[in-house]
XYZ file of C-alpha atoms in Angstrom:
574
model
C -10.587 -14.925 22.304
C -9.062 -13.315 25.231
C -10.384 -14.227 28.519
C -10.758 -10.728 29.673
C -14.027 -10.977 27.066
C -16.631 -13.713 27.415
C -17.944 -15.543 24.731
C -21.422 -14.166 25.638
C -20.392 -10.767 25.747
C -22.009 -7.769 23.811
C -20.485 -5.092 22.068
C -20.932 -2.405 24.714
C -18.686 -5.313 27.187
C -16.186 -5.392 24.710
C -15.302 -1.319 24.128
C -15.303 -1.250 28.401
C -13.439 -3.796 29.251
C -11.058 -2.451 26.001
C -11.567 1.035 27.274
C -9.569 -0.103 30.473
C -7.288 -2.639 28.658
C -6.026 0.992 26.554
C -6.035 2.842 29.991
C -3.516 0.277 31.935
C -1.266 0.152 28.168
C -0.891 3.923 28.083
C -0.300 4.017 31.576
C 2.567 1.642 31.028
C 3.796 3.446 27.644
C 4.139 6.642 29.922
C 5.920 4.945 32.326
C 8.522 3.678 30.079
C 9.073 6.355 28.400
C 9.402 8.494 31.550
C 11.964 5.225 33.048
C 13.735 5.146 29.458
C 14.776 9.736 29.513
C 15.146 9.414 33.285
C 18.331 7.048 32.253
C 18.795 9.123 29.356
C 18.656 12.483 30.313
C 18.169 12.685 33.959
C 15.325 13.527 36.343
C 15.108 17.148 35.588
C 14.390 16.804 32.105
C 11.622 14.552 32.532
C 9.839 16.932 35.306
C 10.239 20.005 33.198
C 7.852 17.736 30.692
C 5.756 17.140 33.611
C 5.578 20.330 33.859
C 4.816 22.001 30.360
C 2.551 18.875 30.410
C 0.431 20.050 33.113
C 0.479 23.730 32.106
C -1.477 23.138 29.029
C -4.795 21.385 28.797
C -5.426 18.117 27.301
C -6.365 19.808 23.435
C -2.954 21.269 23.667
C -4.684 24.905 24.257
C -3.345 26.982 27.435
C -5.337 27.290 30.256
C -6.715 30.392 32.281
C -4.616 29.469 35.032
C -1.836 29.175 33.203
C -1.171 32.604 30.318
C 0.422 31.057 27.327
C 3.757 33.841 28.509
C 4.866 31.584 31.111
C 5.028 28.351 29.105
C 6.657 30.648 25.910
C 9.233 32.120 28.776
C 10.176 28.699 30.153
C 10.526 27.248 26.246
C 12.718 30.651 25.407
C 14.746 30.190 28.002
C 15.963 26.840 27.463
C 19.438 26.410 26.135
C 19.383 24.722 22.428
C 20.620 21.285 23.473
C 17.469 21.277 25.917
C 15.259 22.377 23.685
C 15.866 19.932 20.702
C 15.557 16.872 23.963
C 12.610 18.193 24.873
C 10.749 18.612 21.429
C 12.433 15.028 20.779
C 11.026 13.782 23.697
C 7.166 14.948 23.141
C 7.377 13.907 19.325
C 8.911 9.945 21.066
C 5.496 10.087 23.410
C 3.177 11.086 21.263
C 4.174 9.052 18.232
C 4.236 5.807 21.103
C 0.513 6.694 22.115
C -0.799 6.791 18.664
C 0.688 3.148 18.070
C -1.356 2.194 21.461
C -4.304 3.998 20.254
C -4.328 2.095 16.753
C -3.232 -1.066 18.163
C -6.242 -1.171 20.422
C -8.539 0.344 17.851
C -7.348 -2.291 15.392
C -8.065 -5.111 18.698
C -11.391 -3.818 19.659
C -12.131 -4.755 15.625
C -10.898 -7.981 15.572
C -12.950 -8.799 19.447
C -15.839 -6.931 17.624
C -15.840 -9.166 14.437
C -15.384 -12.332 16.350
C -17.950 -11.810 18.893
C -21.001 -10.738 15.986
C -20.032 -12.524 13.212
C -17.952 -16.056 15.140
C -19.991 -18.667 14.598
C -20.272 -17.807 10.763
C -16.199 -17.452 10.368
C -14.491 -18.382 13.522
C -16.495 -21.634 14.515
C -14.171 -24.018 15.954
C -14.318 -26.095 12.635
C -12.747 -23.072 11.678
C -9.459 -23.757 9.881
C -7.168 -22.643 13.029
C -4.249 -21.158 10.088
C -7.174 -18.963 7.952
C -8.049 -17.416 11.320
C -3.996 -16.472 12.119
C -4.126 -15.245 8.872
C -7.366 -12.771 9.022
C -6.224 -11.628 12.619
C -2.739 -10.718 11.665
C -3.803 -8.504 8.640
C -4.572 -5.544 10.752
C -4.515 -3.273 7.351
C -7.835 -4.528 6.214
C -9.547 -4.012 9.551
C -8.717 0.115 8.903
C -9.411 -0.528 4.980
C -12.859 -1.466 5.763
C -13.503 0.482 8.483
C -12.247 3.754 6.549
C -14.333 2.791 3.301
C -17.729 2.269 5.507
C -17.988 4.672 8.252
C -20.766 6.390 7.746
C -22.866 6.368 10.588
C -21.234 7.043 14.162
C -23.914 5.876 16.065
C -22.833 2.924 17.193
C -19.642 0.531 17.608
C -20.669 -1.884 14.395
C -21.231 1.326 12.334
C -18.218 1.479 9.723
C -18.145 -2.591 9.463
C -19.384 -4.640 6.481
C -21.171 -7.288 8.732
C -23.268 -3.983 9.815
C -23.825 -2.465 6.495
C -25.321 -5.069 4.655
C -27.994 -5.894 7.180
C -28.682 -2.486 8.143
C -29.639 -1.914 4.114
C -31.711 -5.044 4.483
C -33.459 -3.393 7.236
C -34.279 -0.494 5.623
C -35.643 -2.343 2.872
C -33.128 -0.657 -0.051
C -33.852 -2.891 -3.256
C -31.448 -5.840 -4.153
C -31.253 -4.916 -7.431
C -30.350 -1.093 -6.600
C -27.069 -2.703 -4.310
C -26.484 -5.250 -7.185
C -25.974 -1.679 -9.750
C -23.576 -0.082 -6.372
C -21.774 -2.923 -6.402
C -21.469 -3.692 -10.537
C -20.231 0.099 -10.460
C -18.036 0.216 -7.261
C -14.330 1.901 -8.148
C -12.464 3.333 -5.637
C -9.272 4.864 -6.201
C -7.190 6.053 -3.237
C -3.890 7.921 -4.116
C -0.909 8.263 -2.617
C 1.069 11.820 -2.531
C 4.309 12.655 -0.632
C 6.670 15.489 0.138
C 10.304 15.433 0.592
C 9.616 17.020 4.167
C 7.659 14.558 5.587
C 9.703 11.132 4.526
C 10.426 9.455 7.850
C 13.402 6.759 7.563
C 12.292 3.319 6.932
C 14.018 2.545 10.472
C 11.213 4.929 12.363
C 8.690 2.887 10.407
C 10.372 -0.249 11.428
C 10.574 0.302 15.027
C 7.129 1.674 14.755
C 5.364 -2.156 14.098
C 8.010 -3.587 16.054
C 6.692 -2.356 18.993
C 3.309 -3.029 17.772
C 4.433 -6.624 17.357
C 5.738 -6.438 20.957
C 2.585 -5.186 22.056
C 0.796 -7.668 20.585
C 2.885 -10.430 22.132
C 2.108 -8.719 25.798
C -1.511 -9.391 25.122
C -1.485 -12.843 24.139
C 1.284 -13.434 27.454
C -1.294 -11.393 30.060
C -4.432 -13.733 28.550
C -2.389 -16.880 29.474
C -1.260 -15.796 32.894
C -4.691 -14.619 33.464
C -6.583 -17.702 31.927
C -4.286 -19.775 34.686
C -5.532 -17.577 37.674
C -2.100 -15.739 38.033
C -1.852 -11.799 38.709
C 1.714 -11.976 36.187
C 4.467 -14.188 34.734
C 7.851 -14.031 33.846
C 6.932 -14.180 30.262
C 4.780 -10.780 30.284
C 8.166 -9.001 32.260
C 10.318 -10.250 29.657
C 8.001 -8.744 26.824
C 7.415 -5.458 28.914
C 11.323 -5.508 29.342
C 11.943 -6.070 25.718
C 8.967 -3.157 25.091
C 11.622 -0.521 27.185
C 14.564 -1.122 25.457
C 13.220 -1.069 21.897
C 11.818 2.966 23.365
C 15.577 3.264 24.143
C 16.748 2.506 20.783
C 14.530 4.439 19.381
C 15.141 7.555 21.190
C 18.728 7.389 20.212
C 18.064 6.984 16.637
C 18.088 9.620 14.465
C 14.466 10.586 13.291
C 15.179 11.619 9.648
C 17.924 11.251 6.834
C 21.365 13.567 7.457
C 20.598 14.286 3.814
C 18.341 15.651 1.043
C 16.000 13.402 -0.007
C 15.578 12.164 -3.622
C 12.442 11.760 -5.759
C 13.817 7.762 -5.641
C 13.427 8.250 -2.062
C 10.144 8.996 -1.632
C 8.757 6.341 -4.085
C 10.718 3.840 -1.883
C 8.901 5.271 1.035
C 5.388 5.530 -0.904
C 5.650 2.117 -1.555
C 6.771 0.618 1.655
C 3.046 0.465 2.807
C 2.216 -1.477 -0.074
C 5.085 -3.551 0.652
C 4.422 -4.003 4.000
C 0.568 -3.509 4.704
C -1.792 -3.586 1.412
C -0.391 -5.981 -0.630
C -1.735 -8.418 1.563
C -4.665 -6.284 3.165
C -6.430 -5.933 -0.358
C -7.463 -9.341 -1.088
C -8.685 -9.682 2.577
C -10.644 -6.561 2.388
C -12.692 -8.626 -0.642
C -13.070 -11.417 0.417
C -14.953 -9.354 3.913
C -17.004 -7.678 1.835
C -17.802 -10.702 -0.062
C -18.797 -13.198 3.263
C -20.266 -10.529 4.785
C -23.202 -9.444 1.540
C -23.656 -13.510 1.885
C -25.263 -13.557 4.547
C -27.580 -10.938 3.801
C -28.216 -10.826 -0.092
C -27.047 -14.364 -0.983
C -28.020 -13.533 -4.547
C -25.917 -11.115 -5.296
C -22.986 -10.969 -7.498
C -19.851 -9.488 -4.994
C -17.654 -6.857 -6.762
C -14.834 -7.325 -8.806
C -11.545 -8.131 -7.009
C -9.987 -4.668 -8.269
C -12.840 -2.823 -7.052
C -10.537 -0.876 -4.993
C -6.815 0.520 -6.606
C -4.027 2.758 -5.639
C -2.284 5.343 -7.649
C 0.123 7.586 -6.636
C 1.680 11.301 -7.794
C 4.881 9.858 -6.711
C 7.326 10.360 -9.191
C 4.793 11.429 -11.727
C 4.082 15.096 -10.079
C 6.468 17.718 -11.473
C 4.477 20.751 -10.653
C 6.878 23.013 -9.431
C 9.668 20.062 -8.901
C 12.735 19.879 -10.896
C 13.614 16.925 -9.684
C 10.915 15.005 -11.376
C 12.358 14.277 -15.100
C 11.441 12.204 -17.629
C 14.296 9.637 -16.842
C 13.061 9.502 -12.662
C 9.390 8.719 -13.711
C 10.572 5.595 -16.065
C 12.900 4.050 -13.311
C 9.645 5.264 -11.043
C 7.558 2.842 -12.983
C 10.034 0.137 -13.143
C 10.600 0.284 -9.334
C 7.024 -0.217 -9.031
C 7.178 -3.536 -11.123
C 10.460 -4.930 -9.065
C 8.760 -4.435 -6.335
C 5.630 -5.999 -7.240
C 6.921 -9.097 -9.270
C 9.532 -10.154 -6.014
C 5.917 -10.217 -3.907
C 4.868 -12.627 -6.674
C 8.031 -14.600 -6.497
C 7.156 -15.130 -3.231
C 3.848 -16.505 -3.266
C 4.985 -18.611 -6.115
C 7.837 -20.026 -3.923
C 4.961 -20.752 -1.508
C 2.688 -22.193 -3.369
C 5.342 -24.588 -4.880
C 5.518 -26.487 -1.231
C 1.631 -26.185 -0.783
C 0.454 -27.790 -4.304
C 2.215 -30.862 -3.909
C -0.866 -33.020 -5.267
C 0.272 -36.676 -7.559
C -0.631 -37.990 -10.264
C -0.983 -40.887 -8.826
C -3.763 -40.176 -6.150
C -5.548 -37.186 -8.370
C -6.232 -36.206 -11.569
C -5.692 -32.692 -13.392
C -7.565 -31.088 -16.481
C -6.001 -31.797 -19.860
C -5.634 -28.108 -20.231
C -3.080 -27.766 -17.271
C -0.973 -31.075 -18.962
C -0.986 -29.426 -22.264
C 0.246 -26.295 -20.819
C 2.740 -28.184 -19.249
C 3.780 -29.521 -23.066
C 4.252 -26.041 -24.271
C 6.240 -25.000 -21.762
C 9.060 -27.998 -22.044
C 8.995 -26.889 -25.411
C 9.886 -23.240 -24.631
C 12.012 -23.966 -21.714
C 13.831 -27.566 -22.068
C 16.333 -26.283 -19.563
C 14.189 -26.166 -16.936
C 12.328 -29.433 -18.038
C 15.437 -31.247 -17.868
C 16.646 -29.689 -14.523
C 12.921 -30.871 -13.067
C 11.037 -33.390 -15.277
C 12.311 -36.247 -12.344
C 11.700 -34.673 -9.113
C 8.595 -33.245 -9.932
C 7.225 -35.738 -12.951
C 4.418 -37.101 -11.046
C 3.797 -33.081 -9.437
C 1.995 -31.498 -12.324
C 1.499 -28.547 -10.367
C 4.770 -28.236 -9.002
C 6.225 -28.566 -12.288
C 4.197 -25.628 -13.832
C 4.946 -23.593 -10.663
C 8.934 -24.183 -11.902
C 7.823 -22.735 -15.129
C 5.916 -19.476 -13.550
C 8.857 -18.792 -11.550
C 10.864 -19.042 -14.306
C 8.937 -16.915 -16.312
C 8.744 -13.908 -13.466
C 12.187 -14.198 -12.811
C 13.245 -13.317 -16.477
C 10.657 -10.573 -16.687
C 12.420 -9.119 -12.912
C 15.532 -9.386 -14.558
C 14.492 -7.525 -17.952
C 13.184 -4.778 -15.593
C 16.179 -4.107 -14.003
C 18.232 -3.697 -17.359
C 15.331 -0.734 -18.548
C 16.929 1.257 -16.310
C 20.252 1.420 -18.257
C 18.899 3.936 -21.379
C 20.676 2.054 -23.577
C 19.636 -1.203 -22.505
C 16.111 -0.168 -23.226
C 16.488 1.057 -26.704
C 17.242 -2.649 -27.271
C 15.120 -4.595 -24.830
C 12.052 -2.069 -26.062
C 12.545 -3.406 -29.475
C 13.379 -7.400 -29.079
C 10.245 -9.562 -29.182
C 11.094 -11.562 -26.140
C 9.879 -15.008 -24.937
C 9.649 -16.874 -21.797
C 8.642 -13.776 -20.337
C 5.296 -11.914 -18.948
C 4.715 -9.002 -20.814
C 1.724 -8.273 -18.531
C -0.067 -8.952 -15.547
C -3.182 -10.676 -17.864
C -0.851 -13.366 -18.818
C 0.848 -14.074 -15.581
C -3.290 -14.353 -14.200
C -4.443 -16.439 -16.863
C -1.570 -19.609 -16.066
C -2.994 -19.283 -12.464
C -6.558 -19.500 -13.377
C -5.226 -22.555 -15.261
C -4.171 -24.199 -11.782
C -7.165 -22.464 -10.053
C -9.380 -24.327 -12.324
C -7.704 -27.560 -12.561
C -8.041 -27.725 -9.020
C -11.322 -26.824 -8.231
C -12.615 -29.385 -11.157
C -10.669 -32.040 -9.437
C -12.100 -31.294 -6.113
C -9.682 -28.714 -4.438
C -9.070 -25.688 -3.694
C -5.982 -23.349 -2.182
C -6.855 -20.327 -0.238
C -3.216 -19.051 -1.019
C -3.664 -18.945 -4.599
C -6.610 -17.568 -4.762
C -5.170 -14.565 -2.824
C -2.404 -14.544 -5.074
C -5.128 -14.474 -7.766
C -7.027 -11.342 -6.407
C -3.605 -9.271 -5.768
C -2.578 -10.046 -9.514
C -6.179 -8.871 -10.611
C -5.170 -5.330 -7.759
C -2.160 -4.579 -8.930
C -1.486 -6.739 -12.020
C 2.451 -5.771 -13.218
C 2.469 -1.813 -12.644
C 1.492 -2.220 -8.715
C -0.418 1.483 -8.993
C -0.969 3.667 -11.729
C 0.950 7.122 -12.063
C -0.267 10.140 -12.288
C 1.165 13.104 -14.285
C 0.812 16.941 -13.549
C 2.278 19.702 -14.691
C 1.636 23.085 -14.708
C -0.387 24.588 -17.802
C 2.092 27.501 -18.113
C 4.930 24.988 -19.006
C 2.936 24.120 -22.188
C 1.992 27.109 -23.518
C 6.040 28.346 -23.109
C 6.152 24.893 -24.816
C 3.790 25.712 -27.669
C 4.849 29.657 -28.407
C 8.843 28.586 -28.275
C 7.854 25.436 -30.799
C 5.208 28.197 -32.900
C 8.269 30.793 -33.025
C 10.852 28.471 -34.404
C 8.704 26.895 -37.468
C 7.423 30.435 -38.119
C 3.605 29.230 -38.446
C 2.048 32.175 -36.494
C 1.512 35.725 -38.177
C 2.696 36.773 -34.272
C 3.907 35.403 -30.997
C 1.649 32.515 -29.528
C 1.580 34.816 -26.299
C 0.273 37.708 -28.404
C -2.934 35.570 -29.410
C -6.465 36.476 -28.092
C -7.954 33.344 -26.353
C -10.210 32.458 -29.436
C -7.293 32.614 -31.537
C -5.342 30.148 -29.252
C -8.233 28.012 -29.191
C -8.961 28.381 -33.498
C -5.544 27.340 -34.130
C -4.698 24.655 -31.357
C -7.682 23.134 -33.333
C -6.549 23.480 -36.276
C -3.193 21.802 -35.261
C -4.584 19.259 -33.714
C -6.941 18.065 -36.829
C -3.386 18.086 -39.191
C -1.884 14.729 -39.828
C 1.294 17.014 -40.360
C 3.598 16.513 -36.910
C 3.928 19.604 -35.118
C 7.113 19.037 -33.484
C 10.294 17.788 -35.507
C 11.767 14.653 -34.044
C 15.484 16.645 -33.250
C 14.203 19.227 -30.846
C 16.414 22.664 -30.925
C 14.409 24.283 -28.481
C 15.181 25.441 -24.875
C 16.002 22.758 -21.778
C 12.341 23.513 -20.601
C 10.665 22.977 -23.799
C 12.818 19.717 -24.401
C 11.797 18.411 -20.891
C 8.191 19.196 -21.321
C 7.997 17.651 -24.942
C 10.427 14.475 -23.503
C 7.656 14.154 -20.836
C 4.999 13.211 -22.896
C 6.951 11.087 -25.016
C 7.949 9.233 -21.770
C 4.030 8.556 -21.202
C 3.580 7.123 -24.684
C 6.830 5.001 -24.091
C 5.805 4.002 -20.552
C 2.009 2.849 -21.973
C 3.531 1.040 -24.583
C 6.096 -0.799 -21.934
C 3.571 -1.217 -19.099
C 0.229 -1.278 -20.559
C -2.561 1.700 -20.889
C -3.081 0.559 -17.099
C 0.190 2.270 -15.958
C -1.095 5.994 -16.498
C -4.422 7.390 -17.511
C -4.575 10.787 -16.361
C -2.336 13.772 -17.005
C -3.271 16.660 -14.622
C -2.864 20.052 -15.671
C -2.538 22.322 -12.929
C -3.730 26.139 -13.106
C -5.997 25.840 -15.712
C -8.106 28.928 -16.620
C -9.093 28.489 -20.348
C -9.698 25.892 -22.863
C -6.446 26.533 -24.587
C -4.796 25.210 -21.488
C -6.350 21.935 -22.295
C -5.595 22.084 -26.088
C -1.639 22.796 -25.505
């Protein structure tokens, strides 16, 4: 707890004394960036921002005072070079003051938390490493925030710990949250567009300076906890704070080059990469310690309860560049990505499970497991049966690793077509063909542990993120537009000669009376060799793709196909 907050303190001492804490950071922000394109670009460009700065109001509209002519004139009158500094520069202050603005929003959340719910989860028998962990994993404080904000009258509003005793205090039923909660599914989807992909070294530079803000708080709290006005330690930070402004102002702010569809799945996926792979399970387990300790009866939601999915890669409404072959490596780049965060927690959990044999005991279950799997893998048994043979845990960790590192590497070669003609067909083992039977082995340790008297916080995270994203990471969504498939259907129509006249030529009830009629047949419709146009093909291919990627994947991988521009029911039938 900073000291700049007592421990008695309400809420309404917290957002002051935070109000001022944002005041003196943007105050310093500004006057970095003002020291940082004084350096850079000299005094004069920095007072003509003062200037256009002070000529417009503070909701970016033009004052009386000042007619919207004489800021135009002065912005017309600039030579390019100046111009394109001066639009750079605003775009460099204004992205810096939204990172101080969310930094301190995400801070007042964590001071809030602490201060009305501290002695239930940050009691000093606290474990010191859980806290680190729930403080650093600022994603879940805007998850939960964003999925409860309701009621603006107040600072708690928007916060779990406020909306479960706020229903108990107005007296809604248990049972009637119980059905809320049984039926909670959220999906949130993610959508992109080649304009607005910023380079993963903006993003980068954006938390690091987040990170370096954070480090100036916890260096100001120590100077001040010690009586001292400033440190050395706090100058080096603000110091470090400057320079990373510098490097950012002379690096480039997007690609030299036309972005891919690859591109903007990699960037779609950095912030599950980076911020809700990890924020997920935290956002749970909030939501479960927080309906506790006001409905202790209840049954908390499933650990799924809220998904992702994503038009990234799936969308080819109007884009080209979306074929059949981008949305298969689309889905397998989800997977990489997804198993190499499991690898991870594996390789963790391998130096936190180091129970013995000798001091504990395990369930039967987990040592016949362990049986099976010297059977199916003797290689790895032999490399590991002595350094781990009194580690039962550790030993089926070497297994599970193993395991995901075969399925990584049989994800990589589906990206060669001809690889995956093979690899679609071979019944392979020592593999997960899913995420249900990568889950189930660590239920096995979950269980064996907690029957033996233990428990590990870290797989139990691991858990919940396998039951989030399982093996696909988020689902994909299709769309296309419904004019693609009725070209489709009157160019496929035409060629077997099936129609008395063109498909076009049909009155809507005649669409619909045949489309039905088609669609009862056992008889295929369209012939496996497809001699029809490149549009028809890449429509038809499409859809084949799904089937392929369902069968590959799971159902779990796609489960909606949007059909944009749809006016009649025929649209839905083709």
């Amino acid at each position: 707890m900073s000291v700049l907050v007592p421990s008695t303190a309400t809420e309404q001492d917290i957002f002051t004394t935070s109000n001022l804490f944002l005041q003196q950071r943007l105050k310093l922000i500004e006057d970095l960036w003002k020291e940082v394109l004084v350096s850079e670009c000299g005094q004069e460009l920095v007072d003509l921002l003062e200037l256009l700065r002070h000529l417009c109001s503070e909701e970016g509209q033009v004052t009386d005072d000042s007619p919207e002519a004489m800021i135009a004139k002065m912005i017309e009158d600039l030579e390019l070079g100046e111009a394109i500094k001066v639009t750079r520069a605003f775009a460099l202050y204004f992205q810096l003051i939204n990172i101080i603005e969310q930094h301190y929003e995400q801070r007042d959340q964590q001071l809030l938390r602490r201060t009305v719910i501290g002695e239930e989860n940050e009691s000093p028998k606290a474990d010191p490493t859980q806290k680190s962990i729930l403080a650093t994993i600022v994603g879940a404080d805007w998850l939960e925030k964003t999925l409860n904000e309701s009621d603006h009258s107040g600072p708690k509003s928007g916060l779990f710990h406020w909306l479960f005793p706020y229903l108990k205090q107005v007296n809604v039923p248990p049972q009637e949250i119980q059905r809320l909660l049984d039926q909670l599914d959220i999906r949130l989807v993610f959508t992109a567009h080649p304009t607005e992909i910023v380079r993963h070294t903006i993003r980068i530079k954006q938390r690091r300076i987040s990170g370096i803000l954070e480090k100036l708080d916890q260096a100001e709290e120590i100077f001040r906890s010690m009586g001292l006005t400033n440190s050395r330690e706090a100058q080096t930070v603000t110091k470090q704070l400057k320079e990373e402004i510098r490097f950012w102002w002379r690096t480039d702010e997007l690609h030299q080059f036309k972005p891919t569809v690859v591109d903007e799945v990699d960037y779609a996926l950095h912030y599950f990469d980076e911020v809700l792979f990890d924020s997920l399970p935290q956002l749970t387990l909030r939501l479960q310690q927080s309906l506790e300790s006001s409905f202790p009866r209840l049954r908390a939601p499933k650990n799924n309860f809220c998904r992702f999915g994503s038009w990234v890669g799936g969308d080819r409404d109007g884009n080209p560049s979306v074929t059949p072959e981008v949305t298969w490596k689309t889905c397998c780049y989800q997977r990489n990505l997804v198993i190499k965060k499991y690898l991870d927690a594996i390789r963790d959990l391998t130096s936190i499970l180091s129970a013995s044999l000798h001091w504990c005991h395990v369930l039967p279950e987990l040592l016949d497991s362990l049986d099976r799997d010297k059977q199916q893998m003797p290689e790895i048994y032999s490399q590991l049966a002595i350094r781990y043979r009194q580690e039962p845990y550790r030993l089926k960790l070497a297994f599970i690793q193993k395991r995901l590192e075969n399925t990584r590497d049989r994800n990589n070669r589906l990206n060669d077509p001809e690889e995956r003609q093979l690899l679609t067909k071979l019944n392979e083992t020592n593999i997960y063909r899913s995420g249900s039977e990568f889950l189930a082995e660590l239920q096995l340790l979950q269980r064996s542990l907690l029957q033996t008297g233990l428990s590990c916080q870290e797989l139990d995270q691991l858990i919940a993120q396998v039951e989030i994203f399982g093996f696909v990471l988020t689902q994909l969504d299709f769309r296309q537009e419904s004019t693609r498939h009725a070209e489709c259907i009157e160019e496929i129509a035409a060629y077997l000669g099936v129609l008395p006249k063109p498909y076009g030529q049909l009155t809507e009830s005649e669409k619909i009376a045949w489309l039905v009629e088609e669609l009862k047949t056992r008889r295929p419709l369209i012939p496996r060799e497809m001699p029809f146009s490149e549009r028809t093909c890449e429509t038809i291919e499409t859809l084949r793709v799904l089937r392929s990627l369902q069968g590959e994947f799971g159902l779990e991988i796609c489960q909606t196909y949007i059909i944009s521009m749809t006016n009649e029911a025929s649209d839905v039938l083709e």
